[in-house]
mmCIF file of C-alpha atoms in Angstrom:
data_model
loop_
_atom_site.group_PDB
_atom_site.id
_atom_site.type_symbol
_atom_site.label_atom_id
_atom_site.label_comp_id
_atom_site.label_asym_id
_atom_site.label_seq_id
_atom_site.Cartn_x
_atom_site.Cartn_y
_atom_site.Cartn_z
ATOM 1 C CA MET F 1 36.151 -30.507 1.696
ATOM 2 C CA ALA F 2 36.232 -30.920 5.453
ATOM 3 C CA HIS F 3 33.787 -28.774 7.407
ATOM 4 C CA SER F 4 33.948 -27.846 11.040
ATOM 5 C CA GLY F 5 31.121 -29.583 12.892
ATOM 6 C CA LEU F 6 30.575 -26.400 14.931
ATOM 7 C CA ARG F 7 27.199 -24.727 14.492
ATOM 8 C CA SER F 8 26.829 -20.965 14.937
ATOM 9 C CA THR F 9 24.649 -21.621 18.008
ATOM 10 C CA GLU F 10 27.534 -23.520 19.651
ATOM 11 C CA ILE F 11 29.997 -20.609 19.496
ATOM 12 C CA ARG F 12 30.775 -19.511 23.045
ATOM 13 C CA THR F 13 34.269 -17.946 23.003
ATOM 14 C CA ASP F 14 36.695 -16.318 20.566
ATOM 15 C CA SER F 15 38.656 -19.572 20.337
ATOM 16 C CA ASP F 16 35.574 -21.203 18.801
ATOM 17 C CA LEU F 17 36.137 -18.932 15.804
ATOM 18 C CA LEU F 18 39.606 -20.311 15.030
ATOM 19 C CA PRO F 19 39.706 -22.712 12.072
ATOM 20 C CA PRO F 20 41.269 -26.173 11.983
ATOM 21 C CA GLY F 21 43.383 -25.174 8.958
ATOM 22 C CA ALA F 22 43.895 -27.147 5.763
ATOM 23 C CA ALA F 23 45.553 -30.537 5.588
ATOM 24 C CA PRO F 24 49.222 -30.390 4.539
ATOM 25 C CA GLY F 25 49.615 -30.279 0.765
ATOM 26 C CA THR F 26 46.074 -29.003 0.094
ATOM 27 C CA VAL F 27 44.714 -25.589 -0.796
ATOM 28 C CA PRO F 28 42.663 -24.193 2.108
ATOM 29 C CA THR F 29 39.042 -23.229 1.566
ATOM 30 C CA ASP F 30 37.548 -20.061 3.023
ATOM 31 C CA LEU F 31 36.145 -22.166 5.861
ATOM 32 C CA ASP F 32 39.578 -23.700 6.537
ATOM 33 C CA GLN F 33 41.297 -20.351 6.960
ATOM 34 C CA ALA F 34 38.646 -17.760 7.936
ATOM 35 C CA THR F 35 38.791 -16.491 11.524
ATOM 36 C CA GLY F 36 36.755 -14.222 13.776
ATOM 37 C CA LEU F 37 33.731 -12.427 12.336
ATOM 38 C CA GLU F 38 34.419 -13.739 8.825
ATOM 39 C CA ARG F 39 34.268 -17.322 10.138
ATOM 40 C CA LEU F 40 31.098 -16.532 12.099
ATOM 41 C CA GLU F 41 29.511 -15.180 8.909
ATOM 42 C CA ILE F 42 30.513 -18.272 6.887
ATOM 43 C CA LEU F 43 29.206 -20.663 9.561
ATOM 44 C CA GLY F 44 25.947 -18.700 9.668
ATOM 45 C CA LYS F 45 25.530 -18.763 5.882
ATOM 46 C CA MET F 46 26.099 -22.535 5.865
ATOM 47 C CA GLN F 47 23.073 -22.792 8.172
ATOM 48 C CA GLY F 48 20.969 -20.218 6.296
ATOM 49 C CA ILE F 49 21.467 -17.487 8.924
ATOM 50 C CA ASP F 50 22.261 -13.926 7.820
ATOM 51 C CA ILE F 51 24.517 -13.009 10.769
ATOM 52 C CA PHE F 52 24.899 -9.356 9.750
ATOM 53 C CA ASP F 53 21.306 -8.799 8.545
ATOM 54 C CA MET F 54 22.342 -7.595 5.090
ATOM 55 C CA LYS F 55 18.801 -7.294 3.719
ATOM 56 C CA PRO F 56 18.140 -3.959 1.988
ATOM 57 C CA LEU F 57 16.129 -1.345 3.863
ATOM 58 C CA ASP F 58 12.435 -0.881 3.064
ATOM 59 C CA ALA F 59 12.321 1.304 -0.069
ATOM 60 C CA SER F 60 8.624 0.788 -0.793
ATOM 61 C CA ARG F 61 7.723 3.998 1.054
ATOM 62 C CA LEU F 62 9.198 7.165 2.493
ATOM 63 C CA GLY F 63 9.756 7.142 6.216
ATOM 64 C CA THR F 64 8.192 9.908 8.306
ATOM 65 C CA LEU F 65 8.888 11.191 11.811
ATOM 66 C CA ASP F 66 5.829 9.241 12.984
ATOM 67 C CA ASP F 67 6.701 6.094 11.001
ATOM 68 C CA PRO F 68 10.442 6.077 10.143
ATOM 69 C CA ILE F 69 12.358 3.403 8.232
ATOM 70 C CA MET F 70 14.055 1.392 10.997
ATOM 71 C CA VAL F 71 17.763 0.584 10.722
ATOM 72 C CA ARG F 72 19.124 -2.053 13.116
ATOM 73 C CA ALA F 73 22.600 -1.398 14.502
ATOM 74 C CA PHE F 74 24.971 -3.236 16.822
ATOM 75 C CA GLY F 75 27.423 -0.361 17.311
ATOM 76 C CA LYS F 76 27.325 3.258 18.382
ATOM 77 C CA GLU F 77 27.069 4.432 14.778
ATOM 78 C CA GLN F 78 25.477 3.082 11.605
ATOM 79 C CA TYR F 79 25.616 4.336 8.014
ATOM 80 C CA ALA F 80 22.523 3.936 5.855
ATOM 81 C CA GLY F 81 22.115 4.806 2.206
ATOM 82 C CA CYS F 82 18.959 6.457 0.899
ATOM 83 C CA SER F 83 18.151 6.247 -2.814
ATOM 84 C CA GLY F 84 14.603 7.552 -2.509
ATOM 85 C CA SER F 85 11.230 5.916 -2.949
ATOM 86 C CA PRO F 86 10.688 4.120 -5.189
ATOM 87 C CA ALA F 87 14.252 2.805 -4.999
ATOM 88 C CA ASP F 88 16.820 4.562 -7.204
ATOM 89 C CA SER F 89 14.764 7.771 -7.446
ATOM 90 C CA HIS F 90 17.940 9.702 -6.688
ATOM 91 C CA VAL F 91 21.666 9.106 -6.214
ATOM 92 C CA THR F 92 22.446 7.217 -3.003
ATOM 93 C CA LEU F 93 23.058 9.618 -0.130
ATOM 94 C CA TRP F 94 24.738 8.209 2.968
ATOM 95 C CA LEU F 95 23.286 9.208 6.329
ATOM 96 C CA THR F 96 24.986 8.698 9.681
ATOM 97 C CA LEU F 97 22.771 7.432 12.481
ATOM 98 C CA SER F 98 24.122 7.177 16.016
ATOM 99 C CA ARG F 99 22.988 6.355 19.518
ATOM 100 C CA ASP F 100 23.219 10.072 20.324
ATOM 101 C CA ARG F 101 21.384 11.099 17.158
ATOM 102 C CA PRO F 102 19.239 8.130 16.064
ATOM 103 C CA VAL F 103 16.932 9.962 13.620
ATOM 104 C CA GLU F 104 18.098 11.428 10.296
ATOM 105 C CA ARG F 105 16.227 12.840 7.319
ATOM 106 C CA CYS F 106 17.441 12.508 3.729
ATOM 107 C CA PRO F 107 18.094 16.006 2.357
ATOM 108 C CA GLU F 108 17.069 14.926 -1.164
ATOM 109 C CA CYS F 109 13.674 13.266 -0.644
ATOM 110 C CA GLY F 110 12.811 13.802 3.031
ATOM 111 C CA ASN F 111 12.908 10.087 3.902
ATOM 112 C CA VAL F 112 13.276 9.615 7.671
ATOM 113 C CA LEU F 113 15.480 6.823 9.047
ATOM 114 C CA LYS F 114 15.763 5.821 12.688
ATOM 115 C CA MET F 115 18.460 3.665 14.271
ATOM 116 C CA GLU F 116 17.279 0.815 16.476
ATOM 117 C CA TYR F 117 20.215 -0.147 18.693
ATOM 118 C CA VAL F 118 20.222 -3.914 19.212
ATOM 119 C CA GLY F 119 23.741 -4.349 20.597
ATOM 120 C CA PRO F 120 24.801 -4.857 24.204
ATOM 121 C CA PRO F 121 23.845 -2.095 26.691
ATOM 122 C CA ASP F 122 27.511 -1.150 27.117
ATOM 123 C CA ASP F 123 29.594 -2.059 24.077
ATOM 124 C CA PRO F 124 32.758 -3.782 25.373
ATOM 125 C CA HIS F 125 34.362 -3.242 21.972
ATOM 126 C CA GLY F 126 33.862 0.539 21.910
ATOM 127 C CA HIS F 127 37.651 1.013 21.834
ATOM 128 C CA ASP F 128 37.486 3.967 24.189
ATOM 129 C CA HIS F 129 40.109 2.252 26.378
ATOM 130 C CA GLY F 130 38.714 3.923 29.489
ATOM 131 C CA HIS F 131 39.634 7.479 28.463
ATOM 132 C CA GLU F 132 36.324 8.875 29.677
ATOM 133 C CA HIS F 133 37.088 7.563 33.155
ATOM 134 C CA GLY F 134 40.043 9.851 33.869
ATOM 135 C CA HIS F 135 42.716 7.474 32.557
ATOM 136 C CA GLY F 136 44.994 9.626 30.437
ATOM 137 C CA ASP F 137 42.476 12.401 29.711
ATOM 138 C CA GLU F 138 45.213 14.994 29.934
ATOM 139 C CA HIS F 139 46.689 13.619 26.689
ATOM 140 C CA HIS F 140 43.451 13.161 24.707
ATOM 141 C CA GLU F 141 41.051 15.890 23.778
ATOM 142 C CA THR F 142 37.389 14.989 23.426
ATOM 143 C CA TYR F 143 36.240 15.012 19.807
ATOM 144 C CA GLU F 144 33.288 17.272 19.171
ATOM 145 C CA GLU F 145 31.280 16.625 16.033
ATOM 146 C CA PRO F 146 31.268 19.630 13.662
ATOM 147 C CA LYS F 147 28.098 21.704 13.696
ATOM 148 C CA THR F 148 25.719 21.594 10.727
ATOM 149 C CA PHE F 149 22.518 23.467 9.956
ATOM 150 C CA ALA F 150 20.610 20.552 11.496
ATOM 151 C CA ASP F 151 22.095 21.474 14.890
ATOM 152 C CA TYR F 152 20.197 24.766 14.852
ATOM 153 C CA ILE F 153 16.749 23.249 14.240
ATOM 154 C CA LYS F 154 14.448 23.441 17.235
ATOM 155 C CA PRO F 155 14.315 20.009 18.941
ATOM 156 C CA GLU F 156 10.530 19.819 18.635
ATOM 157 C CA TYR F 157 10.920 19.890 14.824
ATOM 158 C CA ARG F 158 13.608 17.178 14.798
ATOM 159 C CA TYR F 159 12.236 14.416 17.055
ATOM 160 C CA ARG F 160 8.838 13.391 18.264
#
């Protein structure tokens, strides 16, 4: 099995994430044919690096507003599942954390999660295509998130 000699620390451009392909007449391995983020993940795993930080969240305690369970995120939004404390105390409930609303509380057990944004200051892959800059706004309406009961809680009760 031929491996690319490229280490994850040597990846500089998108073209570094293109595979060499399999030799004619052979069945390609995942490493031979994976591209992009999948290839980055495989190269990382080969070196013992968890590129996407897939470790489970801390379930040894309940997070509080003063000491929340931290959830690292590279994008504008991150989903996190809460199953209570100790783990599996209740059915997994999925909470949506965002840069605009980084703190969420589990409605079942009260666990508090907080998103820690670790991505670039301005995400170049936000896929907004410049619509907020007056380019084609007349054809696209701004999406407004539906209101929930949480929107009517006084801010001093929500964040500290």
